Short mmCIF file of C-alpha atoms and ligand atoms in Angstrom, two decimals:
data_model
loop_
_atom_site.label_atom_id
_atom_site.label_comp_id
_atom_site.label_asym_id
_atom_site.label_seq_id
_atom_site.Cartn_x
_atom_site.Cartn_y
_atom_site.Cartn_z
CA MET A 1 -3.90 5.94 -1.28
CA ARG A 2 -2.65 4.56 -4.59
CA SER A 3 0.18 6.42 -6.37
CA VAL A 4 -2.07 6.85 -9.40
CA GLU A 5 -5.79 6.32 -9.99
CA TRP A 6 -8.81 7.24 -12.07
CA TYR A 7 -10.80 9.77 -10.05
CA LYS A 8 -14.34 10.82 -10.72
CA ASP A 9 -16.11 13.44 -8.67
CA LYS A 10 -19.90 13.85 -8.92
CA GLY A 11 -20.87 15.88 -11.98
CA ARG A 12 -17.29 16.18 -13.30
CA PRO A 13 -15.60 14.12 -15.99
CA GLY A 14 -13.02 11.59 -14.79
CA VAL A 15 -9.39 12.68 -14.28
CA VAL A 16 -6.10 10.89 -13.69
CA ARG A 17 -5.08 11.61 -10.11
CA MET A 18 -1.56 11.00 -8.87
CA ILE A 19 0.85 11.86 -6.07
CA ASP A 20 3.38 14.42 -7.34
CA GLN A 21 6.59 12.53 -6.47
CA ARG A 22 8.83 15.47 -7.35
CA LEU A 23 7.80 17.28 -4.19
CA LEU A 24 8.13 14.45 -1.68
CA PRO A 25 8.96 14.26 1.16
CA VAL A 26 8.74 18.01 1.69
CA GLU A 27 5.24 18.37 0.33
CA PHE A 28 2.41 15.89 -0.34
CA ARG A 29 0.43 17.18 -3.30
CA LEU A 30 -2.04 15.49 -5.64
CA LEU A 31 -2.20 16.29 -9.35
CA GLU A 32 -5.48 15.95 -11.22
CA LEU A 33 -4.81 15.66 -14.94
CA GLU A 34 -7.60 16.35 -17.38
CA GLU A 35 -5.91 15.87 -20.76
CA PRO A 36 -3.83 12.99 -22.17
CA GLU A 37 -0.98 15.44 -22.98
CA ASP A 38 -0.81 16.34 -19.27
CA VAL A 39 -0.38 12.64 -18.46
CA ALA A 40 2.47 12.31 -20.97
CA ARG A 41 4.14 15.38 -19.46
CA ALA A 42 3.75 14.02 -15.90
CA ILE A 43 5.56 10.82 -16.95
CA ARG A 44 8.34 12.66 -18.80
CA ASP A 45 8.90 15.16 -15.97
CA MET A 46 8.76 12.36 -13.40
CA ALA A 47 5.82 13.55 -11.34
CA VAL A 48 5.14 9.82 -11.54
CA ARG A 49 8.01 7.36 -11.97
CA GLY A 50 8.95 3.72 -11.44
CA ALA A 51 8.26 1.21 -14.20
CA PRO A 52 4.95 -0.28 -12.98
CA ALA A 53 3.57 3.14 -11.96
CA ILE A 54 4.52 4.53 -15.38
CA GLY A 55 2.67 1.61 -17.02
CA ALA A 56 -0.49 2.11 -14.96
CA THR A 57 -0.39 5.87 -15.57
CA ALA A 58 -0.05 5.35 -19.31
CA GLY A 59 -3.07 3.01 -19.19
CA PHE A 60 -5.14 5.73 -17.52
CA GLY A 61 -3.73 8.27 -20.03
CA MET A 62 -5.19 6.12 -22.80
CA ALA A 63 -8.55 5.97 -20.99
CA LEU A 64 -8.45 9.75 -20.67
CA ALA A 65 -7.74 10.08 -24.40
CA ALA A 66 -10.76 7.87 -25.14
CA HIS A 67 -13.00 9.96 -22.90
CA ARG A 68 -11.78 13.36 -24.16
CA SER A 69 -11.82 12.48 -27.87
CA GLN A 70 -14.36 14.49 -29.88
CA ALA A 71 -14.49 11.82 -32.60
CA GLY A 72 -18.03 10.90 -33.60
CA GLY A 73 -17.18 7.46 -35.01
CA ARG A 74 -15.23 4.41 -33.93
CA ASP A 75 -12.43 4.82 -36.51
CA GLY A 76 -11.83 8.46 -35.55
CA LEU A 77 -11.71 7.49 -31.88
CA LEU A 78 -9.20 4.71 -32.56
CA ARG A 79 -7.06 7.22 -34.51
CA ASP A 80 -7.13 9.56 -31.49
CA LEU A 81 -6.08 6.65 -29.30
CA GLU A 82 -3.17 5.84 -31.64
CA GLN A 83 -2.07 9.46 -31.39
CA ALA A 84 -2.24 9.44 -27.59
CA ALA A 85 -0.32 6.16 -27.59
CA ALA A 86 2.48 7.68 -29.67
CA ALA A 87 2.78 10.65 -27.28
CA LEU A 88 2.87 8.39 -24.22
CA LEU A 89 5.39 5.99 -25.76
CA ALA A 90 7.73 8.88 -26.55
CA THR A 91 8.04 9.93 -22.89
CA ARG A 92 10.44 7.40 -21.33
CA PRO A 93 12.00 4.65 -23.47
CA THR A 94 13.50 2.19 -20.97
CA ALA A 95 10.57 0.90 -18.88
CA VAL A 96 8.84 -1.76 -20.97
CA ASN A 97 5.74 -1.56 -18.72
CA LEU A 98 4.84 1.61 -20.61
CA THR A 99 4.60 -0.14 -23.99
CA TRP A 100 2.97 -3.16 -22.38
CA ALA A 101 0.17 -1.09 -20.81
CA VAL A 102 -0.47 1.11 -23.87
CA GLU A 103 -0.70 -1.95 -26.12
CA ARG A 104 -3.08 -3.69 -23.73
CA VAL A 105 -5.52 -0.77 -23.90
CA LEU A 106 -5.15 -0.37 -27.68
CA GLU A 107 -5.82 -4.07 -28.29
CA ARG A 108 -8.92 -4.11 -26.10
CA ALA A 109 -10.23 -0.93 -27.77
CA ALA A 110 -9.64 -2.24 -31.30
CA ASP A 111 -11.94 -5.21 -30.60
CA GLU A 112 -14.97 -2.96 -30.09
CA GLN A 113 -17.26 -1.64 -32.81
CA ASP A 114 -19.08 1.12 -31.01
CA VAL A 115 -17.73 4.46 -29.70
CA GLU A 116 -19.21 4.12 -26.24
CA ARG A 117 -17.91 0.58 -25.92
CA VAL A 118 -14.39 1.71 -26.92
CA ARG A 119 -14.50 4.35 -24.17
CA ALA A 120 -15.78 1.87 -21.63
CA VAL A 121 -13.23 -0.87 -22.34
CA ALA A 122 -10.32 1.59 -22.42
CA LEU A 123 -11.10 2.58 -18.85
CA GLU A 124 -11.89 -1.00 -17.83
CA GLU A 125 -8.52 -2.21 -19.14
CA ALA A 126 -6.60 0.66 -17.49
CA GLN A 127 -8.33 -0.13 -14.21
CA SER A 128 -7.43 -3.84 -14.56
CA ILE A 129 -3.78 -2.96 -15.17
CA ALA A 130 -3.75 -0.91 -11.96
CA ASP A 131 -5.63 -3.48 -9.86
CA GLU A 132 -3.51 -6.36 -11.16
CA ASP A 133 -0.35 -4.46 -10.28
CA VAL A 134 -1.32 -4.31 -6.61
CA ALA A 135 -2.22 -8.02 -6.49
CA VAL A 136 0.95 -8.99 -8.39
CA ASN A 137 3.17 -7.01 -6.03
CA ARG A 138 1.68 -8.70 -3.00
CA ARG A 139 2.39 -12.13 -4.51
CA LEU A 140 5.87 -11.03 -5.52
CA GLY A 141 6.47 -9.80 -1.97
CA GLN A 142 5.46 -13.16 -0.49
CA THR A 143 7.72 -15.03 -2.92
CA GLY A 144 10.69 -12.78 -2.31
CA ALA A 145 10.37 -12.64 1.48
CA ALA A 146 11.55 -16.27 1.57
CA ILE A 147 15.04 -15.29 0.36
CA VAL A 148 15.48 -12.60 3.02
CA PRO A 149 17.37 -14.12 5.96
CA GLU A 150 16.27 -13.39 9.52
CA GLY A 151 18.35 -10.49 10.85
CA ALA A 152 19.46 -9.48 7.33
CA THR A 153 20.77 -6.13 6.23
CA ILE A 154 19.41 -5.48 2.74
CA LEU A 155 20.99 -3.04 0.31
CA HIS A 156 18.38 -1.27 -1.84
CA HIS A 157 18.78 1.16 -4.77
CA CYS A 158 16.36 3.80 -6.08
CA ASN A 159 12.68 3.60 -5.08
CA THR A 160 10.71 0.45 -5.81
CA GLY A 161 7.93 0.92 -3.29
CA ALA A 162 4.27 1.89 -3.26
CA LEU A 163 5.18 5.08 -5.13
CA ALA A 164 7.01 3.28 -7.95
CA THR A 165 4.08 0.91 -8.45
CA VAL A 166 0.35 1.40 -7.99
CA ASP A 167 0.76 0.20 -4.41
CA TYR A 168 2.97 -2.00 -2.18
CA GLY A 169 6.10 -2.17 -4.34
CA THR A 170 8.44 -4.73 -5.91
CA ALA A 171 11.84 -4.94 -4.15
CA LEU A 172 10.46 -2.72 -1.42
CA GLY A 173 7.38 -4.97 -1.44
CA VAL A 174 9.67 -7.93 -0.67
CA ILE A 175 11.19 -5.91 2.17
CA ARG A 176 7.71 -4.97 3.38
CA ALA A 177 6.55 -8.61 3.25
CA ALA A 178 9.64 -9.81 5.17
CA HIS A 179 8.96 -7.16 7.83
CA GLU A 180 5.25 -8.05 7.99
CA ALA A 181 6.25 -11.71 8.43
CA GLY A 182 8.07 -10.66 11.61
CA LYS A 183 11.65 -10.88 10.29
CA ARG A 184 14.12 -8.55 11.94
CA ILE A 185 15.62 -6.67 9.01
CA HIS A 186 17.54 -3.48 8.33
CA VAL A 187 17.71 -1.62 5.01
CA LEU A 188 20.71 0.28 3.69
CA VAL A 189 19.12 2.90 1.45
CA ASP A 190 21.23 4.19 -1.46
CA GLU A 191 20.51 7.90 -1.87
CA THR A 192 20.35 7.35 -5.69
CA ARG A 193 21.86 10.36 -7.39
CA PRO A 194 20.97 12.40 -9.30
CA ARG A 195 17.25 12.53 -8.46
CA LEU A 196 17.52 11.06 -4.96
CA GLN A 197 14.70 8.54 -5.27
CA GLY A 198 16.29 6.59 -2.40
CA ALA A 199 16.89 9.52 -0.06
CA ARG A 200 13.56 11.22 -0.75
CA LEU A 201 11.11 8.43 -1.51
CA THR A 202 12.41 5.13 -0.16
CA ALA A 203 13.42 6.69 3.16
CA TRP A 204 9.96 8.28 3.36
CA GLU A 205 8.17 4.99 2.68
CA LEU A 206 10.32 2.97 5.08
CA GLN A 207 9.79 5.55 7.81
CA GLN A 208 6.02 5.28 7.42
CA ALA A 209 6.15 1.48 7.44
CA GLU A 210 8.40 1.61 10.54
CA ILE A 211 11.05 -0.55 8.87
CA PRO A 212 14.52 0.22 10.26
CA PHE A 213 16.87 1.79 7.70
CA THR A 214 20.09 3.74 7.30
CA LEU A 215 20.57 6.17 4.44
CA ILE A 216 23.95 5.98 2.69
CA ALA A 217 25.65 7.87 -0.14
CA ASP A 218 25.65 5.78 -3.34
CA ASN A 219 29.44 5.68 -3.21
CA ALA A 220 29.38 3.98 0.22
CA ALA A 221 27.67 0.77 -0.96
CA GLY A 222 30.94 -0.96 -1.89
CA HIS A 223 32.38 -0.27 1.54
CA PHE A 224 29.40 -1.86 3.28
CA MET A 225 29.58 -4.96 1.08
CA ARG A 226 33.36 -5.42 1.40
CA THR A 227 33.16 -5.18 5.18
CA GLY A 228 30.53 -7.92 5.38
CA GLN A 229 27.64 -5.69 6.40
CA VAL A 230 25.18 -6.67 3.64
CA GLU A 231 23.40 -10.04 3.33
CA VAL A 232 21.47 -9.40 0.13
CA VAL A 233 20.97 -6.72 -2.56
CA LEU A 234 17.37 -6.17 -3.70
CA VAL A 235 16.55 -3.84 -6.60
CA GLY A 236 13.76 -3.30 -9.12
CA ALA A 237 14.08 -3.15 -12.91
CA ASP A 238 12.72 -1.23 -15.85
CA ARG A 239 13.23 -4.04 -18.32
CA VAL A 240 14.55 -7.59 -18.18
CA ALA A 241 15.81 -8.94 -21.51
CA ALA A 242 15.20 -12.53 -22.65
CA ASN A 243 18.73 -13.57 -21.60
CA GLY A 244 18.31 -12.18 -18.05
CA ASP A 245 20.21 -8.91 -18.53
CA VAL A 246 18.57 -6.26 -16.36
CA ALA A 247 18.13 -2.52 -17.00
CA ASN A 248 17.61 -0.54 -13.83
CA LYS A 249 18.41 2.83 -12.27
CA ILE A 250 21.89 4.09 -13.03
CA GLY A 251 24.35 2.66 -10.50
CA THR A 252 22.75 -0.79 -10.32
CA TYR A 253 25.45 -2.40 -12.49
CA LYS A 254 28.19 -1.22 -10.14
CA LEU A 255 26.30 -2.66 -7.18
CA ALA A 256 25.88 -6.03 -8.89
CA VAL A 257 29.58 -6.31 -9.73
CA VAL A 258 30.65 -5.43 -6.20
CA ALA A 259 28.03 -7.82 -4.81
CA LYS A 260 29.43 -10.71 -6.84
CA GLU A 261 33.00 -9.82 -5.87
CA ASN A 262 31.97 -10.05 -2.21
CA GLY A 263 29.70 -13.11 -2.44
CA VAL A 264 26.53 -11.10 -1.74
CA PRO A 265 23.42 -12.39 -3.60
CA PHE A 266 21.88 -9.88 -6.04
CA TYR A 267 18.16 -10.17 -6.84
CA PRO A 268 16.13 -7.88 -9.13
CA CYS A 269 12.45 -8.11 -8.10
CA VAL A 270 10.02 -7.54 -10.98
CA PRO A 271 6.45 -8.17 -12.04
CA THR A 272 6.35 -10.29 -15.20
CA SER A 273 5.12 -7.15 -17.04
CA THR A 274 8.75 -5.92 -16.78
CA ILE A 275 10.13 -9.00 -18.57
CA ASP A 276 10.50 -8.41 -22.30
CA LEU A 277 11.18 -11.63 -24.17
CA SER A 278 11.18 -9.70 -27.46
CA THR A 279 14.35 -7.89 -26.39
CA PRO A 280 17.14 -10.48 -26.76
CA THR A 281 19.86 -8.90 -24.58
CA GLY A 282 20.60 -5.85 -22.46
CA ASP A 283 22.42 -4.26 -25.39
CA ASP A 284 19.06 -4.02 -27.16
CA ILE A 285 17.42 -2.03 -24.33
CA PRO A 286 17.14 1.72 -25.06
CA ILE A 287 18.76 3.76 -22.29
CA GLU A 288 17.10 7.06 -21.52
CA GLU A 289 19.30 10.17 -21.42
CA ARG A 290 17.90 12.75 -18.97
CA PRO A 291 18.45 16.53 -18.89
CA SER A 292 21.89 17.77 -17.78
CA GLU A 293 20.27 19.96 -15.10
CA GLU A 294 19.72 16.83 -13.01
CA ILE A 295 23.50 16.64 -12.62
CA THR A 296 24.64 20.26 -12.68
CA GLY A 297 22.84 21.04 -9.50
CA ILE A 298 20.37 19.78 -7.06
CA SER A 299 18.45 20.47 -10.24
CA PHE A 300 14.88 19.96 -9.21
CA LEU A 301 15.54 22.26 -6.25
CA GLY A 302 16.67 24.86 -8.76
CA ARG A 303 20.26 25.48 -7.69
CA GLN A 304 23.37 24.91 -9.82
CA VAL A 305 26.46 23.50 -8.07
CA VAL A 306 28.97 22.93 -10.93
CA PRO A 307 30.90 25.42 -13.10
CA GLU A 308 28.87 27.02 -15.88
CA GLY A 309 29.35 25.18 -19.20
CA ALA A 310 30.54 21.85 -17.72
CA ARG A 311 29.75 18.98 -20.12
CA VAL A 312 27.34 16.45 -18.64
CA ALA A 313 26.25 12.90 -19.46
CA ASN A 314 23.17 11.66 -17.65
CA PRO A 315 22.07 8.13 -18.56
CA ALA A 316 19.11 7.33 -16.29
CA PHE A 317 19.62 3.54 -16.38
CA ASP A 318 22.34 0.96 -16.84
CA VAL A 319 22.37 -2.69 -17.81
CA THR A 320 23.54 -5.42 -15.46
CA PRO A 321 24.68 -8.48 -17.45
CA HIS A 322 22.91 -11.65 -16.32
CA ARG A 323 26.12 -13.27 -15.02
CA TYR A 324 25.88 -10.94 -11.99
CA VAL A 325 22.25 -11.83 -11.28
CA THR A 326 21.63 -14.50 -8.63
CA GLY A 327 17.92 -14.78 -9.42
CA ILE A 328 14.96 -12.71 -10.61
CA VAL A 329 12.03 -12.60 -8.19
CA THR A 330 8.60 -12.45 -9.86
CA GLU A 331 5.00 -12.98 -8.77
CA ASN A 332 5.22 -16.45 -10.34
CA GLY A 333 8.33 -17.60 -8.55
CA ILE A 334 12.05 -16.95 -8.73
CA ALA A 335 13.81 -17.37 -12.08
CA TYR A 336 17.35 -18.73 -11.72
CA PRO A 337 20.03 -19.22 -14.39
CA PRO A 338 19.84 -20.24 -17.15
CA PHE A 339 17.46 -17.32 -17.58
CA ALA A 340 16.67 -18.08 -21.24
CA THR A 341 14.59 -20.99 -19.93
CA SER A 342 13.48 -19.83 -16.50
CA LEU A 343 12.16 -16.45 -17.66
CA ARG A 344 9.97 -18.20 -20.22
CA GLN A 345 8.64 -20.43 -17.46
CA VAL A 346 7.63 -17.55 -15.19
CA MET A 347 6.03 -15.78 -18.17
CA GLU A 348 4.05 -18.86 -19.18
CA ALA A 349 2.86 -19.22 -15.60
CA SER A 350 1.39 -15.71 -15.85
CA PHE A 351 -0.66 -16.75 -18.90
CA ASP A 352 -1.97 -19.77 -16.94
CA SER A 353 -3.10 -17.72 -13.94
O1 MRU B 401 13.83 6.93 -13.16
P1 MRU B 401 12.89 6.18 -12.28
O2 MRU B 401 12.74 6.77 -10.92
O3 MRU B 401 11.55 5.95 -12.96
O4 MRU B 401 13.58 4.77 -12.10
C1 MRU B 401 12.97 3.80 -11.32
C2 MRU B 401 13.78 2.56 -11.20
O5 MRU B 401 14.86 2.44 -11.71
C3 MRU B 401 13.14 1.43 -10.47
O6 MRU B 401 14.11 0.62 -9.87
C4 MRU B 401 12.33 0.56 -11.45
O7 MRU B 401 11.50 1.36 -12.24
C5 MRU B 401 11.52 -0.43 -10.75
S1 MRU B 401 10.26 0.31 -9.76
C6 MRU B 401 9.34 -0.90 -9.05
#
């Protein structure tokens, strides 16, 4: 099934249904969210996570707001949508897909004059965002598979798979496509402290897809690169700035620097909805600070492992300067340096298609 979808049972109003990623791989549970505030909370608390999945969820959150609004007139309904948008945008600041999706729904809704039409187009647009994401990932996977050498060991950080998107995945989609094309590949899976998206989610997805992998501690990645055991690093991103700087899960920067030092190519794999030409450089990307409990213990398992009162910093993302980036894989081709030009080209291609 898709990581997130609009679900309508006979006789009941529609809900936003999603896989609760906090519980995986121990438990597979679906959440059915009935109010837009529940959707905002699910994004903030990371029941759903991964930039494209966050975007699609926010789109459905807007559709839910349109359907639940009690407003009798168009203007009141649009005000309710603006309010829902503000709540959704306040959840996680780094992934630009969130803003992108919310604005898409708002713009479509604002074009309509009648309450019922506003409701209908809000859901239609949210559904298009979700459907497009799946199609885009498949194209991205095909494009990226070409850069994966036969017999390659691929280093991967965080989770960029079907769970992090609506389906299929970005960097993990490239890995999936290379595997489906019959390439013999092996994935080194970074555990991805503190929330263990690699150990919990990527390992789970690779196991189901029967793609060979080895789980490693984040701190081991440098060792594997220095000893010549990695052919390519593939990661996702939450935002790519106009100059090619890339914000992704904390720890990505360190990987990129070590990759360059050891001559290992480093490719972020992103849908064009993750490219933000209005953000000039990585320094302009807001970096989310997450709760200290994610560090002080195996927090989401509810057990503290550090001394009481220890001071904690927990940035959820870091920025990799573009000089460490070999190329950026998108559904419209691979952007190579100079990124100021090539990113514009892949974006323009998405307006053509
Ligand atoms: O904090 P998360 O789990 O939402 O972070 C996810 C990542 O950093 C992913 O690499 C990124 O969103 C791309 S997912 C296709």
